[in-house]
Amino acid sequence: MIRGRFAPTPSGLMHIGNLCTALLAWLQVRKAGGRFVLRMEDIDKPRSRPELTKQIIDDLRWFGIDWDEGPDVGGPFGPYTQSEREELYQDALKKLLLEGWLYPCYCSRADLMSIASAPHGLESEGPVYPGTCRQLTETERMQKEAVKKPSLRFAMPDKPITFEDGIAGVKQIPPGAGGDFVVRRADGIIGYQLAVVVDDAAMGITDVLRGWDLLDSTPRQLLLYEALQLQAPRFAHVPLLYGPDGERLSKRHGSLAAASIRSKGIAPQRIVGRIGWLLSLIDSPEPMNPSDLIREFSLTKIQKHPIHLNEEDMKALTGEA
Ligand code: GLU
């Protein structure tokens, strides 16, 4: 049986783009008769706002999406909130440390900024870390340790990675692309890459469908699955939505926040139908429920390029032009 999930970070209000990703992840699971999991990714506590968890749950329910396991309904693989799963991440860290995959990095933010102009290995993943701290001697480490708490980085093995994405197709990533990444920050916070791998594996997720912005994270996650000897899921990365201003949807597009749409009394079916049509799942943007789209859903129908909302879409989605 397939198991899929939607894993929002409660750091901002959900917008139409998040609803679109959630809808597709839900459709994939419902079409296959699998189980759908909701997981709150609040591992980065300083960025998370606990009150948003309830808002996200309310927005998803309003939209017509349900889940079989989640923070509010529980389930056999709980808890479904990352801040309550710290022990699992610490166990994984220990295992990686013992097996020699990690090294402490003492570089400061300023050191990292100074390499910001280096060419990027993976788009959207920031500058490539040049591995400064990888080669430190024991003495150098001890000297640095006395003055600064380190982060822990995963030492990328020197081999290419190939994987097949359900929408983006076959991806071939050169050895070390993106550079060694942080799995635990200097302030002790576990990095997204590690937490998401530990959770997806522990929750038995077979199919990860998520936004295109995370495609570049996938090779890193595949390496973590391998290092932790865990079974990796299948991946499918869905296109992101862009506003009429040409910018990727974000907090700045306030009128496209689910909360704002709800407050205007716009019917969720109108949004579902428009999204289904923009995604080419249906031929006209008529209002419908998520369940009406199950029959129409197929990964093969989903395009690889970003979706640009025009003024007419904006009017339909927000009631304003
Ligand atoms: N929590 C991540 C986000 O909100 C998504 C993680 C994932 O789907 O892998 O962007």
Tab-separated table of C-alpha atoms and ligand atoms in Angstrom:
chain	number	residue	atom	x	y	z
A	1	MET	CA	0.000	0.000	0.000
A	2	ILE	CA	1.368	3.418	-0.840
A	3	ARG	CA	1.892	6.007	1.879
A	4	GLY	CA	2.214	9.678	1.010
A	5	ARG	CA	2.399	12.833	3.046
A	6	PHE	CA	2.130	16.582	3.174
A	7	ALA	CA	4.736	18.149	5.430
A	8	PRO	CA	4.213	21.890	5.900
A	9	THR	CA	6.454	24.149	7.955
A	10	PRO	CA	4.345	26.312	10.268
A	11	SER	CA	6.365	29.463	9.688
A	12	GLY	CA	3.931	31.347	7.482
A	13	LEU	CA	0.359	31.257	6.246
A	14	MET	CA	-0.465	28.657	3.610
A	15	HIS	CA	-1.015	30.061	0.136
A	16	ILE	CA	-2.510	28.654	-3.026
A	17	GLY	CA	0.860	27.131	-3.979
A	18	ASN	CA	0.944	25.093	-0.757
A	19	LEU	CA	-2.667	24.039	-1.272
A	20	CYS	CA	-1.801	22.944	-4.791
A	21	THR	CA	1.079	20.742	-3.569
A	22	ALA	CA	-1.078	19.313	-0.774
A	23	LEU	CA	-3.872	18.561	-3.236
A	24	LEU	CA	-1.557	16.691	-5.596
A	25	ALA	CA	0.057	14.666	-2.808
A	26	TRP	CA	-3.441	13.791	-1.555
A	27	LEU	CA	-4.681	12.869	-5.043
A	28	GLN	CA	-1.740	10.556	-5.640
A	29	VAL	CA	-2.481	8.659	-2.438
A	30	ARG	CA	-6.276	8.608	-2.762
A	31	LYS	CA	-6.064	7.427	-6.370
A	32	ALA	CA	-3.908	4.493	-5.270
A	33	GLY	CA	-6.053	3.727	-2.214
A	34	GLY	CA	-3.128	4.445	0.111
A	35	ARG	CA	-2.739	6.285	3.392
A	36	PHE	CA	-2.143	9.990	3.664
A	37	VAL	CA	-0.076	11.508	6.453
A	38	LEU	CA	0.104	15.106	7.676
A	39	ARG	CA	3.356	16.025	9.405
A	40	MET	CA	4.219	19.396	10.933
A	41	GLU	CA	7.820	20.342	10.232
A	42	ASP	CA	8.491	22.706	13.105
A	43	ILE	CA	12.059	21.544	13.756
A	44	ASP	CA	13.383	25.071	13.266
A	45	LYS	CA	11.730	26.384	16.425
A	46	PRO	CA	12.842	30.012	16.138
A	47	ARG	CA	11.136	30.195	12.730
A	48	SER	CA	8.013	28.235	13.660
A	49	ARG	CA	4.827	29.750	14.997
A	50	PRO	CA	2.822	27.182	16.962
A	51	GLU	CA	-0.473	28.984	16.335
A	52	LEU	CA	-0.033	28.322	12.623
A	53	THR	CA	-0.339	24.556	13.081
A	54	LYS	CA	-4.038	24.936	13.818
A	55	GLN	CA	-4.439	27.407	10.979
A	56	ILE	CA	-2.820	24.973	8.502
A	57	ILE	CA	-5.048	22.129	9.689
A	58	ASP	CA	-8.150	24.335	9.369
A	59	ASP	CA	-7.127	25.559	5.910
A	60	LEU	CA	-6.539	22.025	4.628
A	61	ARG	CA	-9.862	20.776	5.999
A	62	TRP	CA	-11.672	23.764	4.529
A	63	PHE	CA	-10.048	22.917	1.199
A	64	GLY	CA	-11.450	19.382	1.376
A	65	ILE	CA	-8.269	17.461	2.150
A	66	ASP	CA	-8.262	14.800	4.845
A	67	TRP	CA	-5.550	12.602	6.319
A	68	ASP	CA	-5.418	9.200	7.946
A	69	GLU	CA	-2.597	10.058	10.335
A	70	GLY	CA	-1.484	13.414	11.647
A	71	PRO	CA	-0.828	15.648	14.648
A	72	ASP	CA	-4.524	16.032	15.430
A	73	VAL	CA	-5.716	12.478	14.691
A	74	GLY	CA	-2.645	10.498	15.791
A	75	GLY	CA	-1.689	7.199	14.166
A	76	PRO	CA	0.728	4.286	14.488
A	77	PHE	CA	3.855	6.268	13.519
A	78	GLY	CA	3.361	9.326	15.730
A	79	PRO	CA	4.062	11.821	17.003
A	80	TYR	CA	3.471	13.697	13.743
A	81	THR	CA	5.133	16.934	14.845
A	82	GLN	CA	8.881	17.205	14.358
A	83	SER	CA	9.568	19.059	17.611
A	84	GLU	CA	8.338	15.917	19.410
A	85	ARG	CA	10.640	13.574	17.484
A	86	GLU	CA	14.038	14.899	18.584
A	87	GLU	CA	15.179	11.519	19.957
A	88	LEU	CA	14.913	9.874	16.547
A	89	TYR	CA	17.052	12.586	14.958
A	90	GLN	CA	19.656	12.279	17.718
A	91	ASP	CA	19.836	8.508	17.143
A	92	ALA	CA	20.389	9.059	13.437
A	93	LEU	CA	23.075	11.673	14.167
A	94	LYS	CA	24.869	9.236	16.454
A	95	LYS	CA	24.800	6.545	13.808
A	96	LEU	CA	26.154	8.894	11.137
A	97	LEU	CA	28.868	10.146	13.489
A	98	LEU	CA	29.929	6.641	14.466
A	99	GLU	CA	30.166	5.599	10.861
A	100	GLY	CA	32.315	8.596	9.975
A	101	TRP	CA	29.874	10.479	7.731
A	102	LEU	CA	29.983	13.743	9.681
A	103	TYR	CA	32.572	16.306	10.641
A	104	PRO	CA	32.398	19.416	12.820
A	105	CYS	CA	32.469	22.737	10.977
A	106	TYR	CA	33.574	25.895	12.779
A	107	CYS	CA	33.034	28.333	9.944
A	108	SER	CA	31.134	31.435	10.980
A	109	ARG	CA	28.308	33.048	9.060
A	110	ALA	CA	30.821	35.648	7.852
A	111	ASP	CA	33.156	32.894	6.569
A	112	LEU	CA	30.241	31.375	4.684
A	113	MET	CA	29.165	34.748	3.300
A	114	SER	CA	32.637	35.312	1.924
A	115	ILE	CA	32.215	32.247	-0.273
A	116	ALA	CA	28.769	33.387	-1.384
A	117	SER	CA	30.087	34.356	-4.770
A	118	ALA	CA	31.376	30.856	-5.474
A	119	PRO	CA	29.521	29.099	-8.287
A	120	HIS	CA	26.503	27.127	-7.133
A	121	GLY	CA	26.578	23.384	-7.477
A	122	LEU	CA	22.855	22.985	-7.052
A	123	GLU	CA	20.511	25.797	-7.873
A	124	SER	CA	18.560	27.066	-4.877
A	125	GLU	CA	20.880	25.424	-2.369
A	126	GLY	CA	23.140	28.426	-1.868
A	127	PRO	CA	26.892	28.587	-2.248
A	128	VAL	CA	28.864	25.369	-2.280
A	129	TYR	CA	30.694	24.829	0.979
A	130	PRO	CA	34.351	24.367	-0.031
A	131	GLY	CA	35.003	21.794	2.693
A	132	THR	CA	37.234	24.099	4.766
A	133	CYS	CA	36.753	22.158	8.000
A	134	ARG	CA	36.819	18.702	6.434
A	135	GLN	CA	40.579	18.426	6.579
A	136	LEU	CA	41.263	19.918	10.024
A	137	THR	CA	43.810	18.100	12.161
A	138	GLU	CA	42.831	16.959	15.648
A	139	THR	CA	44.859	19.831	17.156
A	140	GLU	CA	43.194	22.433	14.946
A	141	ARG	CA	39.814	21.001	15.884
A	142	MET	CA	40.545	21.229	19.570
A	143	GLN	CA	41.708	24.829	19.244
A	144	LYS	CA	38.563	25.820	17.402
A	145	GLU	CA	36.346	23.807	19.721
A	146	ALA	CA	37.557	25.919	22.647
A	147	VAL	CA	36.112	29.087	21.127
A	148	LYS	CA	33.166	28.020	18.996
A	149	LYS	CA	30.394	25.452	18.930
A	150	PRO	CA	30.509	23.606	15.606
A	151	SER	CA	27.792	22.622	13.210
A	152	LEU	CA	27.937	19.085	11.835
A	153	ARG	CA	28.289	18.564	8.116
A	154	PHE	CA	27.705	15.473	6.021
A	155	ALA	CA	30.787	14.619	3.960
A	156	MET	CA	29.523	14.063	0.419
A	157	PRO	CA	30.975	10.880	-1.045
A	158	ASP	CA	32.864	11.206	-4.285
A	159	LYS	CA	30.322	9.592	-6.567
A	160	PRO	CA	27.590	10.696	-8.941
A	161	ILE	CA	23.931	10.201	-8.035
A	162	THR	CA	21.222	9.209	-10.462
A	163	PHE	CA	17.548	9.042	-9.657
A	164	GLU	CA	14.277	9.126	-11.500
A	165	ASP	CA	11.771	11.746	-10.468
A	166	GLY	CA	8.126	10.987	-11.230
A	167	ILE	CA	7.718	14.344	-12.994
A	168	ALA	CA	11.190	15.817	-13.618
A	169	GLY	CA	12.467	12.530	-15.125
A	170	VAL	CA	15.970	11.114	-14.787
A	171	LYS	CA	18.355	13.344	-12.884
A	172	GLN	CA	22.102	12.881	-12.966
A	173	ILE	CA	24.004	14.732	-10.297
A	174	PRO	CA	27.800	15.047	-10.435
A	175	PRO	CA	29.887	13.914	-7.426
A	176	GLY	CA	29.763	16.271	-4.454
A	177	ALA	CA	27.253	18.644	-6.078
A	178	GLY	CA	26.094	21.280	-3.620
A	179	GLY	CA	28.952	20.534	-1.238
A	180	ASP	CA	28.916	19.117	2.282
A	181	PHE	CA	25.663	20.115	3.975
A	182	VAL	CA	24.705	20.823	7.568
A	183	VAL	CA	22.794	18.103	9.429
A	184	ARG	CA	22.976	19.828	12.807
A	185	ARG	CA	23.386	23.551	13.181
A	186	ALA	CA	25.771	25.146	15.666
A	187	ASP	CA	22.750	26.087	17.808
A	188	GLY	CA	21.832	22.398	18.043
A	189	ILE	CA	18.901	22.522	15.631
A	190	ILE	CA	18.662	19.489	13.341
A	191	GLY	CA	18.847	20.334	9.646
A	192	TYR	CA	15.838	19.856	7.383
A	193	GLN	CA	17.585	17.235	5.220
A	194	LEU	CA	18.190	14.870	8.108
A	195	ALA	CA	14.849	15.369	9.860
A	196	VAL	CA	12.858	14.790	6.685
A	197	VAL	CA	14.733	11.579	5.853
A	198	VAL	CA	14.425	10.174	9.368
A	199	ASP	CA	10.705	10.984	9.428
A	200	ASP	CA	9.791	9.764	5.966
A	201	ALA	CA	11.585	6.476	6.659
A	202	ALA	CA	10.149	6.043	10.170
A	203	MET	CA	6.642	6.820	8.898
A	204	GLY	CA	6.957	4.276	6.091
A	205	ILE	CA	6.429	6.897	3.376
A	206	THR	CA	6.657	5.243	-0.047
A	207	ASP	CA	5.906	8.298	-2.204
A	208	VAL	CA	7.110	11.833	-1.610
A	209	LEU	CA	5.293	14.368	-3.763
A	210	ARG	CA	6.363	17.937	-2.993
A	211	GLY	CA	7.303	21.284	-4.523
A	212	TRP	CA	9.894	21.653	-7.275
A	213	ASP	CA	12.059	23.800	-4.968
A	214	LEU	CA	13.014	20.604	-3.121
A	215	LEU	CA	14.217	18.734	-6.202
A	216	ASP	CA	17.764	19.898	-5.457
A	217	SER	CA	17.529	18.487	-1.944
A	218	THR	CA	16.712	15.007	-3.183
A	219	PRO	CA	20.277	13.842	-3.980
A	220	ARG	CA	21.352	14.853	-0.472
A	221	GLN	CA	18.453	12.981	1.003
A	222	LEU	CA	19.212	9.904	-1.091
A	223	LEU	CA	22.750	9.919	0.308
A	224	LEU	CA	21.353	10.112	3.829
A	225	TYR	CA	19.019	7.168	3.163
A	226	GLU	CA	22.008	5.205	1.964
A	227	ALA	CA	24.247	6.180	4.877
A	228	LEU	CA	21.507	5.315	7.378
A	229	GLN	CA	20.659	2.102	5.513
A	230	LEU	CA	17.068	3.135	5.068
A	231	GLN	CA	14.747	2.441	2.170
A	232	ALA	CA	14.296	5.593	0.058
A	233	PRO	CA	10.814	6.513	-1.215
A	234	ARG	CA	9.882	7.417	-4.802
A	235	PHE	CA	9.989	11.155	-5.475
A	236	ALA	CA	7.862	13.448	-7.620
A	237	HIS	CA	8.397	17.205	-7.662
A	238	VAL	CA	5.468	19.313	-8.788
A	239	PRO	CA	5.750	22.715	-10.486
A	240	LEU	CA	5.539	25.845	-8.372
A	241	LEU	CA	3.060	28.652	-8.845
A	242	TYR	CA	4.155	32.169	-9.791
A	243	GLY	CA	2.147	35.370	-9.394
A	244	PRO	CA	1.326	37.814	-12.218
A	245	ASP	CA	4.366	39.807	-11.011
A	246	GLY	CA	6.584	36.918	-12.155
A	247	GLU	CA	7.588	36.059	-8.581
A	248	ARG	CA	7.207	32.673	-6.939
A	249	LEU	CA	4.195	32.692	-4.630
A	250	SER	CA	5.141	33.694	-1.116
A	251	LYS	CA	3.928	35.629	1.874
A	252	ARG	CA	4.097	38.767	-0.243
A	253	HIS	CA	1.138	37.539	-2.280
A	254	GLY	CA	-1.173	38.111	0.670
A	255	SER	CA	-4.389	37.863	-1.336
A	256	LEU	CA	-3.439	34.298	-2.276
A	257	ALA	CA	-3.168	33.149	1.339
A	258	ALA	CA	-5.724	30.471	2.149
A	259	ALA	CA	-6.806	32.496	5.183
A	260	SER	CA	-7.492	35.560	3.050
A	261	ILE	CA	-9.463	33.568	0.461
A	262	ARG	CA	-11.502	31.927	3.218
A	263	SER	CA	-12.245	35.241	4.860
A	264	LYS	CA	-13.717	36.511	1.589
A	265	GLY	CA	-16.123	33.589	1.495
A	266	ILE	CA	-14.748	32.165	-1.753
A	267	ALA	CA	-15.802	28.540	-2.164
A	268	PRO	CA	-12.928	26.037	-1.937
A	269	GLN	CA	-14.404	24.188	-4.929
A	270	ARG	CA	-13.642	27.218	-7.065
A	271	ILE	CA	-9.966	27.053	-6.071
A	272	VAL	CA	-9.787	23.272	-6.542
A	273	GLY	CA	-11.306	23.525	-10.027
A	274	ARG	CA	-8.989	26.341	-11.084
A	275	ILE	CA	-5.906	24.517	-9.789
A	276	GLY	CA	-7.025	21.264	-11.450
A	277	TRP	CA	-7.379	23.135	-14.718
A	278	LEU	CA	-4.057	25.001	-14.374
A	279	LEU	CA	-2.437	21.615	-13.786
A	280	SER	CA	-4.113	20.214	-16.922
A	281	LEU	CA	-5.958	17.564	-14.928
A	282	ILE	CA	-9.279	18.835	-16.312
A	283	ASP	CA	-10.320	20.714	-19.443
A	284	SER	CA	-12.211	23.622	-17.898
A	285	PRO	CA	-11.889	25.447	-14.578
A	286	GLU	CA	-15.306	24.503	-13.233
A	287	PRO	CA	-15.748	24.268	-9.448
A	288	MET	CA	-15.273	20.826	-7.955
A	289	ASN	CA	-14.314	18.936	-4.825
A	290	PRO	CA	-10.877	17.336	-4.421
A	291	SER	CA	-12.564	13.920	-4.611
A	292	ASP	CA	-13.922	14.778	-8.079
A	293	LEU	CA	-10.327	15.068	-9.280
A	294	ILE	CA	-9.227	11.605	-8.132
A	295	ARG	CA	-10.333	9.986	-11.377
A	296	GLU	CA	-8.596	12.664	-13.433
A	297	PHE	CA	-5.290	12.522	-11.592
A	298	SER	CA	-2.186	11.088	-13.195
A	299	LEU	CA	1.446	12.081	-12.610
A	300	THR	CA	1.989	11.878	-16.365
A	301	LYS	CA	-0.428	14.804	-16.894
A	302	ILE	CA	1.609	17.138	-14.730
A	303	GLN	CA	3.866	19.551	-16.515
A	304	LYS	CA	7.514	20.181	-15.711
A	305	HIS	CA	7.462	23.948	-16.075
A	306	PRO	CA	6.273	26.517	-13.518
A	307	ILE	CA	2.662	27.673	-13.515
A	308	HIS	CA	2.183	31.403	-14.034
A	309	LEU	CA	-1.042	32.879	-12.750
A	310	ASN	CA	-2.498	35.621	-14.931
A	311	GLU	CA	-4.981	38.344	-13.999
A	312	GLU	CA	-7.927	36.134	-14.866
A	313	ASP	CA	-6.631	33.390	-12.564
A	314	MET	CA	-6.132	35.985	-9.832
A	315	LYS	CA	-9.711	37.131	-10.224
A	316	ALA	CA	-10.999	33.572	-10.021
A	317	LEU	CA	-8.819	32.716	-7.030
A	318	THR	CA	-9.202	35.875	-4.983
A	319	GLY	CA	-12.293	37.572	-6.288
A	320	GLU	CA	-10.107	40.532	-7.259
A	321	ALA	CA	-8.229	41.341	-10.398
B	1	GLU	N1	8.597	21.283	5.275
B	1	GLU	C1	8.993	21.523	3.941
B	1	GLU	C2	8.373	22.821	3.448
B	1	GLU	O1	7.400	23.271	3.978
B	1	GLU	C3	8.587	20.412	2.989
B	1	GLU	C4	9.371	19.195	3.231
B	1	GLU	C5	9.175	18.116	2.197
B	1	GLU	O2	8.094	18.041	1.601
B	1	GLU	O3	10.109	17.356	2.023
B	1	GLU	O4	8.840	23.405	2.507
